[in-house]
């Protein structure tokens, strides 16, 4: 049986999403835990995180549209592994979309406009609401950690397939032979 590969857009959406999760999580950790009181670096990491979040939101929206309109859907594994895989993907998609929405809502609840790398501004859509902002910030953080934990589980499952099961599932998304 010939190995099926994901199409190029799905391949790129997958790896760009992984990169964005690492960058967003990394900038959040630096901004909140390494430079929380540094007046020079904190604003840079905060603005970078917010700007990358805007890119992330567009990426996730495009990825979801592609998934449901044109993305190549490979036949899942049979049985429990296939059901768990589909469930994990569904949960990840929901969490990725929720994280984007929560990020925007958080900024708006803070009553602040925010910029995209200083190129343009997105205005505040509501007056400041500290209680709502606090709740949204907690939710944004919890969802972010959930994404990272599932992302790590996803990576470990892929490595398990590659090194233990040796079933080539890993190669469908790792190699550059993505279907045109």
PDB file of N, CA and C in Angstrom, residues 6-108:
ATOM      1  N   UNK A   6      -0.416  14.282   3.289  1.00  0.00           N
ATOM      2  CA  UNK A   6      -1.294  15.442   3.336  1.00  0.00           C
ATOM      3  C   UNK A   6      -0.924  16.387   2.193  1.00  0.00           C
ATOM      4  N   UNK A   7      -1.872  17.198   1.763  1.00  0.00           N
ATOM      5  CA  UNK A   7      -1.607  18.175   0.710  1.00  0.00           C
ATOM      6  C   UNK A   7      -0.707  19.279   1.266  1.00  0.00           C
ATOM      7  N   UNK A   8      -0.100  20.050   0.361  1.00  0.00           N
ATOM      8  CA  UNK A   8       0.844  21.098   0.773  1.00  0.00           C
ATOM      9  C   UNK A   8       0.238  22.139   1.715  1.00  0.00           C
ATOM     10  N   UNK A   9      -0.958  22.687   1.427  1.00  0.00           N
ATOM     11  CA  UNK A   9      -1.509  23.662   2.376  1.00  0.00           C
ATOM     12  C   UNK A   9      -1.705  23.078   3.778  1.00  0.00           C
ATOM     13  N   UNK A  10      -2.189  21.842   3.867  1.00  0.00           N
ATOM     14  CA  UNK A  10      -2.376  21.214   5.176  1.00  0.00           C
ATOM     15  C   UNK A  10      -1.042  21.043   5.870  1.00  0.00           C
ATOM     16  N   UNK A  11      -0.029  20.609   5.103  1.00  0.00           N
ATOM     17  CA  UNK A  11       1.334  20.465   5.616  1.00  0.00           C
ATOM     18  C   UNK A  11       1.819  21.790   6.191  1.00  0.00           C
ATOM     19  N   UNK A  12       1.681  22.872   5.446  1.00  0.00           N
ATOM     20  CA  UNK A  12       2.162  24.175   5.912  1.00  0.00           C
ATOM     21  C   UNK A  12       1.330  24.726   7.053  1.00  0.00           C
ATOM     22  N   UNK A  13       0.012  24.545   7.011  1.00  0.00           N
ATOM     23  CA  UNK A  13      -0.830  24.973   8.131  1.00  0.00           C
ATOM     24  C   UNK A  13      -0.399  24.264   9.420  1.00  0.00           C
ATOM     25  N   UNK A  14      -0.126  22.969   9.319  1.00  0.00           N
ATOM     26  CA  UNK A  14       0.286  22.187  10.481  1.00  0.00           C
ATOM     27  C   UNK A  14       1.559  22.750  11.099  1.00  0.00           C
ATOM     28  N   UNK A  15       2.582  22.929  10.282  1.00  0.00           N
ATOM     29  CA  UNK A  15       3.879  23.353  10.819  1.00  0.00           C
ATOM     30  C   UNK A  15       3.884  24.825  11.209  1.00  0.00           C
ATOM     31  N   UNK A  16       3.148  25.664  10.503  1.00  0.00           N
ATOM     32  CA  UNK A  16       3.053  27.070  10.916  1.00  0.00           C
ATOM     33  C   UNK A  16       2.294  27.198  12.234  1.00  0.00           C
ATOM     34  N   UNK A  17       1.270  26.385  12.423  1.00  0.00           N
ATOM     35  CA  UNK A  17       0.543  26.393  13.695  1.00  0.00           C
ATOM     36  C   UNK A  17       1.464  25.961  14.827  1.00  0.00           C
ATOM     37  N   UNK A  18       2.239  24.913  14.608  1.00  0.00           N
ATOM     38  CA  UNK A  18       3.187  24.459  15.636  1.00  0.00           C
ATOM     39  C   UNK A  18       4.185  25.570  15.974  1.00  0.00           C
ATOM     40  N   UNK A  19       4.717  26.223  14.947  1.00  0.00           N
ATOM     41  CA  UNK A  19       5.662  27.317  15.165  1.00  0.00           C
ATOM     42  C   UNK A  19       5.013  28.455  15.946  1.00  0.00           C
ATOM     43  N   UNK A  20       3.797  28.815  15.572  1.00  0.00           N
ATOM     44  CA  UNK A  20       3.100  29.907  16.248  1.00  0.00           C
ATOM     45  C   UNK A  20       2.809  29.560  17.710  1.00  0.00           C
ATOM     46  N   UNK A  21       2.445  28.313  17.987  1.00  0.00           N
ATOM     47  CA  UNK A  21       2.202  27.904  19.378  1.00  0.00           C
ATOM     48  C   UNK A  21       3.486  28.079  20.193  1.00  0.00           C
ATOM     49  N   UNK A  22       4.617  27.659  19.641  1.00  0.00           N
ATOM     50  CA  UNK A  22       5.894  27.810  20.341  1.00  0.00           C
ATOM     51  C   UNK A  22       6.217  29.287  20.561  1.00  0.00           C
ATOM     52  N   UNK A  23       6.076  30.104  19.515  1.00  0.00           N
ATOM     53  CA  UNK A  23       6.398  31.531  19.639  1.00  0.00           C
ATOM     54  C   UNK A  23       5.464  32.247  20.608  1.00  0.00           C
ATOM     55  N   UNK A  24       4.178  31.976  20.514  1.00  0.00           N
ATOM     56  CA  UNK A  24       3.222  32.633  21.407  1.00  0.00           C
ATOM     57  C   UNK A  24       3.415  32.198  22.857  1.00  0.00           C
ATOM     58  N   UNK A  25       3.615  30.924  23.060  1.00  0.00           N
ATOM     59  CA  UNK A  25       3.824  30.433  24.420  1.00  0.00           C
ATOM     60  C   UNK A  25       5.146  30.984  24.970  1.00  0.00           C
ATOM     61  N   UNK A  26       6.170  30.982  24.126  1.00  0.00           N
ATOM     62  CA  UNK A  26       7.473  31.498  24.548  1.00  0.00           C
ATOM     63  C   UNK A  26       7.435  32.973  24.904  1.00  0.00           C
ATOM     64  N   UNK A  27       6.815  33.789  24.055  1.00  0.00           N
ATOM     65  CA  UNK A  27       6.746  35.220  24.357  1.00  0.00           C
ATOM     66  C   UNK A  27       5.917  35.466  25.614  1.00  0.00           C
ATOM     67  N   UNK A  28       4.881  34.668  25.812  1.00  0.00           N
ATOM     68  CA  UNK A  28       4.060  34.808  27.017  1.00  0.00           C
ATOM     69  C   UNK A  28       4.874  34.467  28.268  1.00  0.00           C
ATOM     70  N   UNK A  29       5.640  33.394  28.213  1.00  0.00           N
ATOM     71  CA  UNK A  29       6.465  33.017  29.367  1.00  0.00           C
ATOM     72  C   UNK A  29       7.497  34.089  29.683  1.00  0.00           C
ATOM     73  N   UNK A  30       8.174  34.598  28.650  1.00  0.00           N
ATOM     74  CA  UNK A  30       9.190  35.634  28.874  1.00  0.00           C
ATOM     75  C   UNK A  30       8.537  36.879  29.448  1.00  0.00           C
ATOM     76  N   UNK A  31       7.449  37.321  28.848  1.00  0.00           N
ATOM     77  CA  UNK A  31       6.785  38.555  29.263  1.00  0.00           C
ATOM     78  C   UNK A  31       6.240  38.438  30.688  1.00  0.00           C
ATOM     79  N   UNK A  32       5.689  37.289  31.047  1.00  0.00           N
ATOM     80  CA  UNK A  32       5.064  37.146  32.360  1.00  0.00           C
ATOM     81  C   UNK A  32       6.009  36.685  33.470  1.00  0.00           C
ATOM     82  N   UNK A  33       7.059  35.926  33.140  1.00  0.00           N
ATOM     83  CA  UNK A  33       7.875  35.330  34.196  1.00  0.00           C
ATOM     84  C   UNK A  33       9.337  35.786  34.199  1.00  0.00           C
ATOM     85  N   UNK A  34       9.858  36.232  33.082  1.00  0.00           N
ATOM     86  CA  UNK A  34      11.265  36.649  33.037  1.00  0.00           C
ATOM     87  C   UNK A  34      11.386  38.163  33.109  1.00  0.00           C
ATOM     88  N   UNK A  35      10.498  38.874  32.423  1.00  0.00           N
ATOM     89  CA  UNK A  35      10.584  40.344  32.402  1.00  0.00           C
ATOM     90  C   UNK A  35       9.318  41.011  32.933  1.00  0.00           C
ATOM     91  N   UNK A  36       8.712  40.514  34.031  1.00  0.00           N
ATOM     92  CA  UNK A  36       7.430  41.092  34.440  1.00  0.00           C
ATOM     93  C   UNK A  36       7.515  42.557  34.884  1.00  0.00           C
ATOM     94  N   UNK A  37       8.671  43.005  35.338  1.00  0.00           N
ATOM     95  CA  UNK A  37       8.780  44.382  35.815  1.00  0.00           C
ATOM     96  C   UNK A  37       9.795  45.192  35.021  1.00  0.00           C
ATOM     97  N   UNK A  38      10.269  44.649  33.925  1.00  0.00           N
ATOM     98  CA  UNK A  38      11.270  45.326  33.112  1.00  0.00           C
ATOM     99  C   UNK A  38      10.560  46.262  32.139  1.00  0.00           C
ATOM    100  N   UNK A  39      10.774  47.558  32.299  1.00  0.00           N
ATOM    101  CA  UNK A  39      10.065  48.543  31.482  1.00  0.00           C
ATOM    102  C   UNK A  39      10.551  48.577  30.032  1.00  0.00           C
ATOM    103  N   UNK A  40      11.714  48.033  29.759  1.00  0.00           N
ATOM    104  CA  UNK A  40      12.228  48.043  28.389  1.00  0.00           C
ATOM    105  C   UNK A  40      11.767  46.809  27.606  1.00  0.00           C
ATOM    106  N   UNK A  41      11.893  45.636  28.205  1.00  0.00           N
ATOM    107  CA  UNK A  41      11.628  44.401  27.480  1.00  0.00           C
ATOM    108  C   UNK A  41      10.185  43.944  27.543  1.00  0.00           C
ATOM    109  N   UNK A  42       9.519  44.124  28.669  1.00  0.00           N
ATOM    110  CA  UNK A  42       8.142  43.645  28.810  1.00  0.00           C
ATOM    111  C   UNK A  42       7.221  44.169  27.710  1.00  0.00           C
ATOM    112  N   UNK A  43       7.209  45.489  27.443  1.00  0.00           N
ATOM    113  CA  UNK A  43       6.316  45.974  26.376  1.00  0.00           C
ATOM    114  C   UNK A  43       6.647  45.371  25.012  1.00  0.00           C
ATOM    115  N   UNK A  44       7.928  45.132  24.747  1.00  0.00           N
ATOM    116  CA  UNK A  44       8.317  44.525  23.469  1.00  0.00           C
ATOM    117  C   UNK A  44       7.742  43.117  23.351  1.00  0.00           C
ATOM    118  N   UNK A  45       7.879  42.316  24.402  1.00  0.00           N
ATOM    119  CA  UNK A  45       7.358  40.953  24.353  1.00  0.00           C
ATOM    120  C   UNK A  45       5.832  40.938  24.333  1.00  0.00           C
ATOM    121  N   UNK A  46       5.220  41.868  25.052  1.00  0.00           N
ATOM    122  CA  UNK A  46       3.760  41.955  25.050  1.00  0.00           C
ATOM    123  C   UNK A  46       3.248  42.329  23.657  1.00  0.00           C
ATOM    124  N   UNK A  47       3.850  43.346  23.039  1.00  0.00           N
ATOM    125  CA  UNK A  47       3.422  43.749  21.693  1.00  0.00           C
ATOM    126  C   UNK A  47       3.687  42.646  20.678  1.00  0.00           C
ATOM    127  N   UNK A  48       4.826  41.970  20.815  1.00  0.00           N
ATOM    128  CA  UNK A  48       5.139  40.860  19.905  1.00  0.00           C
ATOM    129  C   UNK A  48       4.116  39.739  20.072  1.00  0.00           C
ATOM    130  N   UNK A  49       3.786  39.420  21.320  1.00  0.00           N
ATOM    131  CA  UNK A  49       2.803  38.366  21.585  1.00  0.00           C
ATOM    132  C   UNK A  49       1.442  38.720  20.979  1.00  0.00           C
ATOM    133  N   UNK A  50       1.008  39.945  21.187  1.00  0.00           N
ATOM    134  CA  UNK A  50      -0.287  40.380  20.660  1.00  0.00           C
ATOM    135  C   UNK A  50      -0.265  40.365  19.124  1.00  0.00           C
ATOM    136  N   UNK A  51       0.814  40.861  18.527  1.00  0.00           N
ATOM    137  CA  UNK A  51       0.914  40.892  17.058  1.00  0.00           C
ATOM    138  C   UNK A  51       0.944  39.481  16.485  1.00  0.00           C
ATOM    139  N   UNK A  52       1.715  38.595  17.124  1.00  0.00           N
ATOM    140  CA  UNK A  52       1.732  37.204  16.683  1.00  0.00           C
ATOM    141  C   UNK A  52       0.361  36.561  16.881  1.00  0.00           C
ATOM    142  N   UNK A  53      -0.355  36.992  17.916  1.00  0.00           N
ATOM    143  CA  UNK A  53      -1.709  36.487  18.150  1.00  0.00           C
ATOM    144  C   UNK A  53      -2.663  36.853  17.030  1.00  0.00           C
ATOM    145  N   UNK A  54      -2.476  38.035  16.462  1.00  0.00           N
ATOM    146  CA  UNK A  54      -3.304  38.442  15.318  1.00  0.00           C
ATOM    147  C   UNK A  54      -3.013  37.536  14.119  1.00  0.00           C
ATOM    148  N   UNK A  55      -1.726  37.273  13.873  1.00  0.00           N
ATOM    149  CA  UNK A  55      -1.344  36.349  12.794  1.00  0.00           C
ATOM    150  C   UNK A  55      -1.918  34.964  13.073  1.00  0.00           C
ATOM    151  N   UNK A  56      -1.800  34.531  14.324  1.00  0.00           N
ATOM    152  CA  UNK A  56      -2.302  33.224  14.736  1.00  0.00           C
ATOM    153  C   UNK A  56      -3.800  33.096  14.477  1.00  0.00           C
ATOM    154  N   UNK A  57      -4.558  34.145  14.821  1.00  0.00           N
ATOM    155  CA  UNK A  57      -6.005  34.122  14.599  1.00  0.00           C
ATOM    156  C   UNK A  57      -6.314  33.963  13.114  1.00  0.00           C
ATOM    157  N   UNK A  58      -5.608  34.704  12.264  1.00  0.00           N
ATOM    158  CA  UNK A  58      -5.821  34.588  10.816  1.00  0.00           C
ATOM    159  C   UNK A  58      -5.423  33.197  10.323  1.00  0.00           C
ATOM    160  N   UNK A  59      -4.322  32.682  10.844  1.00  0.00           N
ATOM    161  CA  UNK A  59      -3.856  31.344  10.459  1.00  0.00           C
ATOM    162  C   UNK A  59      -4.872  30.274  10.848  1.00  0.00           C
ATOM    163  N   UNK A  60      -5.381  30.352  12.073  1.00  0.00           N
ATOM    164  CA  UNK A  60      -6.338  29.347  12.536  1.00  0.00           C
ATOM    165  C   UNK A  60      -7.637  29.429  11.742  1.00  0.00           C
ATOM    166  N   UNK A  61      -8.092  30.643  11.466  1.00  0.00           N
ATOM    167  CA  UNK A  61      -9.298  30.800  10.653  1.00  0.00           C
ATOM    168  C   UNK A  61      -9.087  30.188   9.265  1.00  0.00           C
ATOM    169  N   UNK A  62      -7.962  30.508   8.632  1.00  0.00           N
ATOM    170  CA  UNK A  62      -7.661  29.954   7.309  1.00  0.00           C
ATOM    171  C   UNK A  62      -7.537  28.433   7.377  1.00  0.00           C
ATOM    172  N   UNK A  63      -6.905  27.948   8.437  1.00  0.00           N
ATOM    173  CA  UNK A  63      -6.716  26.503   8.574  1.00  0.00           C
ATOM    174  C   UNK A  63      -8.056  25.786   8.724  1.00  0.00           C
ATOM    175  N   UNK A  64      -8.938  26.339   9.527  1.00  0.00           N
ATOM    176  CA  UNK A  64     -10.255  25.714   9.719  1.00  0.00           C
ATOM    177  C   UNK A  64     -11.050  25.746   8.416  1.00  0.00           C
ATOM    178  N   UNK A  65     -11.023  26.865   7.719  1.00  0.00           N
ATOM    179  CA  UNK A  65     -11.716  26.951   6.425  1.00  0.00           C
ATOM    180  C   UNK A  65     -11.137  25.915   5.462  1.00  0.00           C
ATOM    181  N   UNK A  66      -9.806  25.809   5.401  1.00  0.00           N
ATOM    182  CA  UNK A  66      -9.168  24.841   4.510  1.00  0.00           C
ATOM    183  C   UNK A  66      -9.554  23.418   4.896  1.00  0.00           C
ATOM    184  N   UNK A  67      -9.555  23.152   6.166  1.00  0.00           N
ATOM    185  CA  UNK A  67      -9.870  21.794   6.638  1.00  0.00           C
ATOM    186  C   UNK A  67     -11.260  21.359   6.199  1.00  0.00           C
ATOM    187  N   UNK A  68     -12.215  22.276   6.242  1.00  0.00           N
ATOM    188  CA  UNK A  68     -13.589  21.912   5.940  1.00  0.00           C
ATOM    189  C   UNK A  68     -13.987  22.153   4.490  1.00  0.00           C
ATOM    190  N   UNK A  69     -13.113  22.762   3.690  1.00  0.00           N
ATOM    191  CA  UNK A  69     -13.478  23.018   2.288  1.00  0.00           C
ATOM    192  C   UNK A  69     -12.537  22.383   1.274  1.00  0.00           C
ATOM    193  N   UNK A  70     -11.273  22.245   1.571  1.00  0.00           N
ATOM    194  CA  UNK A  70     -10.389  21.750   0.536  1.00  0.00           C
ATOM    195  C   UNK A  70      -9.270  20.856   1.006  1.00  0.00           C
ATOM    196  N   UNK A  71      -9.028  20.807   2.298  1.00  0.00           N
ATOM    197  CA  UNK A  71      -7.903  20.041   2.821  1.00  0.00           C
ATOM    198  C   UNK A  71      -8.057  18.553   2.582  1.00  0.00           C
ATOM    199  N   UNK A  72      -6.941  17.912   2.312  1.00  0.00           N
ATOM    200  CA  UNK A  72      -6.962  16.478   2.075  1.00  0.00           C
ATOM    201  C   UNK A  72      -7.165  15.746   3.392  1.00  0.00           C
ATOM    202  N   UNK A  73      -8.213  14.971   3.457  1.00  0.00           N
ATOM    203  CA  UNK A  73      -8.532  14.196   4.656  1.00  0.00           C
ATOM    204  C   UNK A  73      -8.042  12.765   4.434  1.00  0.00           C
ATOM    205  N   UNK A  74      -7.117  12.332   5.256  1.00  0.00           N
ATOM    206  CA  UNK A  74      -6.620  10.966   5.137  1.00  0.00           C
ATOM    207  C   UNK A  74      -7.494  10.038   5.966  1.00  0.00           C
ATOM    208  N   UNK A  75      -7.547   8.795   5.558  1.00  0.00           N
ATOM    209  CA  UNK A  75      -8.341   7.799   6.261  1.00  0.00           C
ATOM    210  C   UNK A  75      -7.713   7.586   7.634  1.00  0.00           C
ATOM    211  N   UNK A  76      -8.493   7.768   8.695  1.00  0.00           N
ATOM    212  CA  UNK A  76      -7.935   7.586  10.036  1.00  0.00           C
ATOM    213  C   UNK A  76      -7.674   6.114  10.330  1.00  0.00           C
ATOM    214  N   UNK A  77      -6.867   5.884  11.331  1.00  0.00           N
ATOM    215  CA  UNK A  77      -6.615   4.517  11.767  1.00  0.00           C
ATOM    216  C   UNK A  77      -7.933   3.894  12.220  1.00  0.00           C
ATOM    217  N   UNK A  78      -8.056   2.593  12.098  1.00  0.00           N
ATOM    218  CA  UNK A  78      -9.284   1.943  12.569  1.00  0.00           C
ATOM    219  C   UNK A  78      -9.289   1.824  14.094  1.00  0.00           C
ATOM    220  N   UNK A  79     -10.462   1.653  14.634  1.00  0.00           N
ATOM    221  CA  UNK A  79     -10.605   1.352  16.051  1.00  0.00           C
ATOM    222  C   UNK A  79     -10.354   2.518  16.981  1.00  0.00           C
ATOM    223  N   UNK A  80      -9.981   2.185  18.201  1.00  0.00           N
ATOM    224  CA  UNK A  80      -9.784   3.178  19.249  1.00  0.00           C
ATOM    225  C   UNK A  80      -8.706   4.209  18.912  1.00  0.00           C
ATOM    226  N   UNK A  81      -7.556   3.807  18.346  1.00  0.00           N
ATOM    227  CA  UNK A  81      -6.554   4.831  18.018  1.00  0.00           C
ATOM    228  C   UNK A  81      -7.085   5.891  17.049  1.00  0.00           C
ATOM    229  N   UNK A  82      -7.868   5.496  16.083  1.00  0.00           N
ATOM    230  CA  UNK A  82      -8.441   6.439  15.133  1.00  0.00           C
ATOM    231  C   UNK A  82      -9.448   7.373  15.787  1.00  0.00           C
ATOM    232  N   UNK A  83     -10.281   6.810  16.665  1.00  0.00           N
ATOM    233  CA  UNK A  83     -11.259   7.640  17.376  1.00  0.00           C
ATOM    234  C   UNK A  83     -10.562   8.629  18.303  1.00  0.00           C
ATOM    235  N   UNK A  84      -9.524   8.188  19.005  1.00  0.00           N
ATOM    236  CA  UNK A  84      -8.776   9.081  19.887  1.00  0.00           C
ATOM    237  C   UNK A  84      -8.076  10.175  19.094  1.00  0.00           C
ATOM    238  N   UNK A  85      -7.543   9.815  17.938  1.00  0.00           N
ATOM    239  CA  UNK A  85      -6.870  10.795  17.081  1.00  0.00           C
ATOM    240  C   UNK A  85      -7.850  11.866  16.617  1.00  0.00           C
ATOM    241  N   UNK A  86      -9.021  11.451  16.142  1.00  0.00           N
ATOM    242  CA  UNK A  86     -10.038  12.410  15.690  1.00  0.00           C
ATOM    243  C   UNK A  86     -10.510  13.297  16.844  1.00  0.00           C
ATOM    244  N   UNK A  87     -10.696  12.705  18.017  1.00  0.00           N
ATOM    245  CA  UNK A  87     -11.111  13.467  19.187  1.00  0.00           C
ATOM    246  C   UNK A  87     -10.041  14.500  19.560  1.00  0.00           C
ATOM    247  N   UNK A  88      -8.777  14.092  19.551  1.00  0.00           N
ATOM    248  CA  UNK A  88      -7.688  15.000  19.886  1.00  0.00           C
ATOM    249  C   UNK A  88      -7.624  16.162  18.897  1.00  0.00           C
ATOM    250  N   UNK A  89      -7.778  15.875  17.611  1.00  0.00           N
ATOM    251  CA  UNK A  89      -7.765  16.941  16.603  1.00  0.00           C
ATOM    252  C   UNK A  89      -8.930  17.901  16.805  1.00  0.00           C
ATOM    253  N   UNK A  90     -10.110  17.357  17.090  1.00  0.00           N
ATOM    254  CA  UNK A  90     -11.273  18.204  17.305  1.00  0.00           C
ATOM    255  C   UNK A  90     -11.051  19.109  18.522  1.00  0.00           C
ATOM    256  N   UNK A  91     -10.546  18.540  19.598  1.00  0.00           N
ATOM    257  CA  UNK A  91     -10.282  19.329  20.802  1.00  0.00           C
ATOM    258  C   UNK A  91      -9.231  20.404  20.513  1.00  0.00           C
ATOM    259  N   UNK A  92      -8.181  20.039  19.803  1.00  0.00           N
ATOM    260  CA  UNK A  92      -7.142  21.021  19.476  1.00  0.00           C
ATOM    261  C   UNK A  92      -7.691  22.157  18.625  1.00  0.00           C
ATOM    262  N   UNK A  93      -8.488  21.838  17.616  1.00  0.00           N
ATOM    263  CA  UNK A  93      -9.071  22.889  16.775  1.00  0.00           C
ATOM    264  C   UNK A  93      -9.951  23.821  17.611  1.00  0.00           C
ATOM    265  N   UNK A  94     -10.765  23.260  18.486  1.00  0.00           N
ATOM    266  CA  UNK A  94     -11.632  24.083  19.335  1.00  0.00           C
ATOM    267  C   UNK A  94     -10.785  24.964  20.245  1.00  0.00           C
ATOM    268  N   UNK A  95      -9.754  24.390  20.861  1.00  0.00           N
ATOM    269  CA  UNK A  95      -8.904  25.166  21.755  1.00  0.00           C
ATOM    270  C   UNK A  95      -8.128  26.256  21.011  1.00  0.00           C
ATOM    271  N   UNK A  96      -7.625  25.952  19.824  1.00  0.00           N
ATOM    272  CA  UNK A  96      -6.890  26.956  19.040  1.00  0.00           C
ATOM    273  C   UNK A  96      -7.799  28.128  18.676  1.00  0.00           C
ATOM    274  N   UNK A  97      -9.013  27.815  18.251  1.00  0.00           N
ATOM    275  CA  UNK A  97      -9.966  28.879  17.912  1.00  0.00           C
ATOM    276  C   UNK A  97     -10.356  29.652  19.169  1.00  0.00           C
ATOM    277  N   UNK A  98     -10.622  28.932  20.256  1.00  0.00           N
ATOM    278  CA  UNK A  98     -11.003  29.593  21.511  1.00  0.00           C
ATOM    279  C   UNK A  98      -9.889  30.504  22.012  1.00  0.00           C
ATOM    280  N   UNK A  99      -8.660  30.064  21.893  1.00  0.00           N
ATOM    281  CA  UNK A  99      -7.528  30.876  22.363  1.00  0.00           C
ATOM    282  C   UNK A  99      -7.442  32.185  21.587  1.00  0.00           C
ATOM    283  N   UNK A 100      -7.673  32.130  20.298  1.00  0.00           N
ATOM    284  CA  UNK A 100      -7.668  33.346  19.485  1.00  0.00           C
ATOM    285  C   UNK A 100      -8.780  34.296  19.902  1.00  0.00           C
ATOM    286  N   UNK A 101      -9.975  33.758  20.051  1.00  0.00           N
ATOM    287  CA  UNK A 101     -11.116  34.587  20.449  1.00  0.00           C
ATOM    288  C   UNK A 101     -10.876  35.175  21.840  1.00  0.00           C
ATOM    289  N   UNK A 102     -10.391  34.362  22.759  1.00  0.00           N
ATOM    290  CA  UNK A 102     -10.127  34.844  24.114  1.00  0.00           C
ATOM    291  C   UNK A 102      -9.078  35.956  24.123  1.00  0.00           C
ATOM    292  N   UNK A 103      -8.071  35.843  23.273  1.00  0.00           N
ATOM    293  CA  UNK A 103      -7.050  36.881  23.196  1.00  0.00           C
ATOM    294  C   UNK A 103      -7.625  38.223  22.773  1.00  0.00           C
ATOM    295  N   UNK A 104      -8.451  38.217  21.750  1.00  0.00           N
ATOM    296  CA  UNK A 104      -9.100  39.464  21.308  1.00  0.00           C
ATOM    297  C   UNK A 104     -10.029  40.008  22.386  1.00  0.00           C
ATOM    298  N   UNK A 105     -10.866  39.132  22.948  1.00  0.00           N
ATOM    299  CA  UNK A 105     -11.803  39.574  23.974  1.00  0.00           C
ATOM    300  C   UNK A 105     -11.075  40.141  25.194  1.00  0.00           C
ATOM    301  N   UNK A 106      -9.965  39.524  25.558  1.00  0.00           N
ATOM    302  CA  UNK A 106      -9.173  40.008  26.686  1.00  0.00           C
ATOM    303  C   UNK A 106      -8.691  41.434  26.437  1.00  0.00           C
ATOM    304  N   UNK A 107      -8.118  41.675  25.265  1.00  0.00           N
ATOM    305  CA  UNK A 107      -7.633  43.026  24.948  1.00  0.00           C
ATOM    306  C   UNK A 107      -8.776  44.034  24.950  1.00  0.00           C
ATOM    307  N   UNK A 108      -9.895  43.649  24.381  1.00  0.00           N
ATOM    308  CA  UNK A 108     -11.024  44.577  24.345  1.00  0.00           C
ATOM    309  C   UNK A 108     -11.571  44.832  25.745  1.00  0.00           C
TER     310      UNK A 108
END
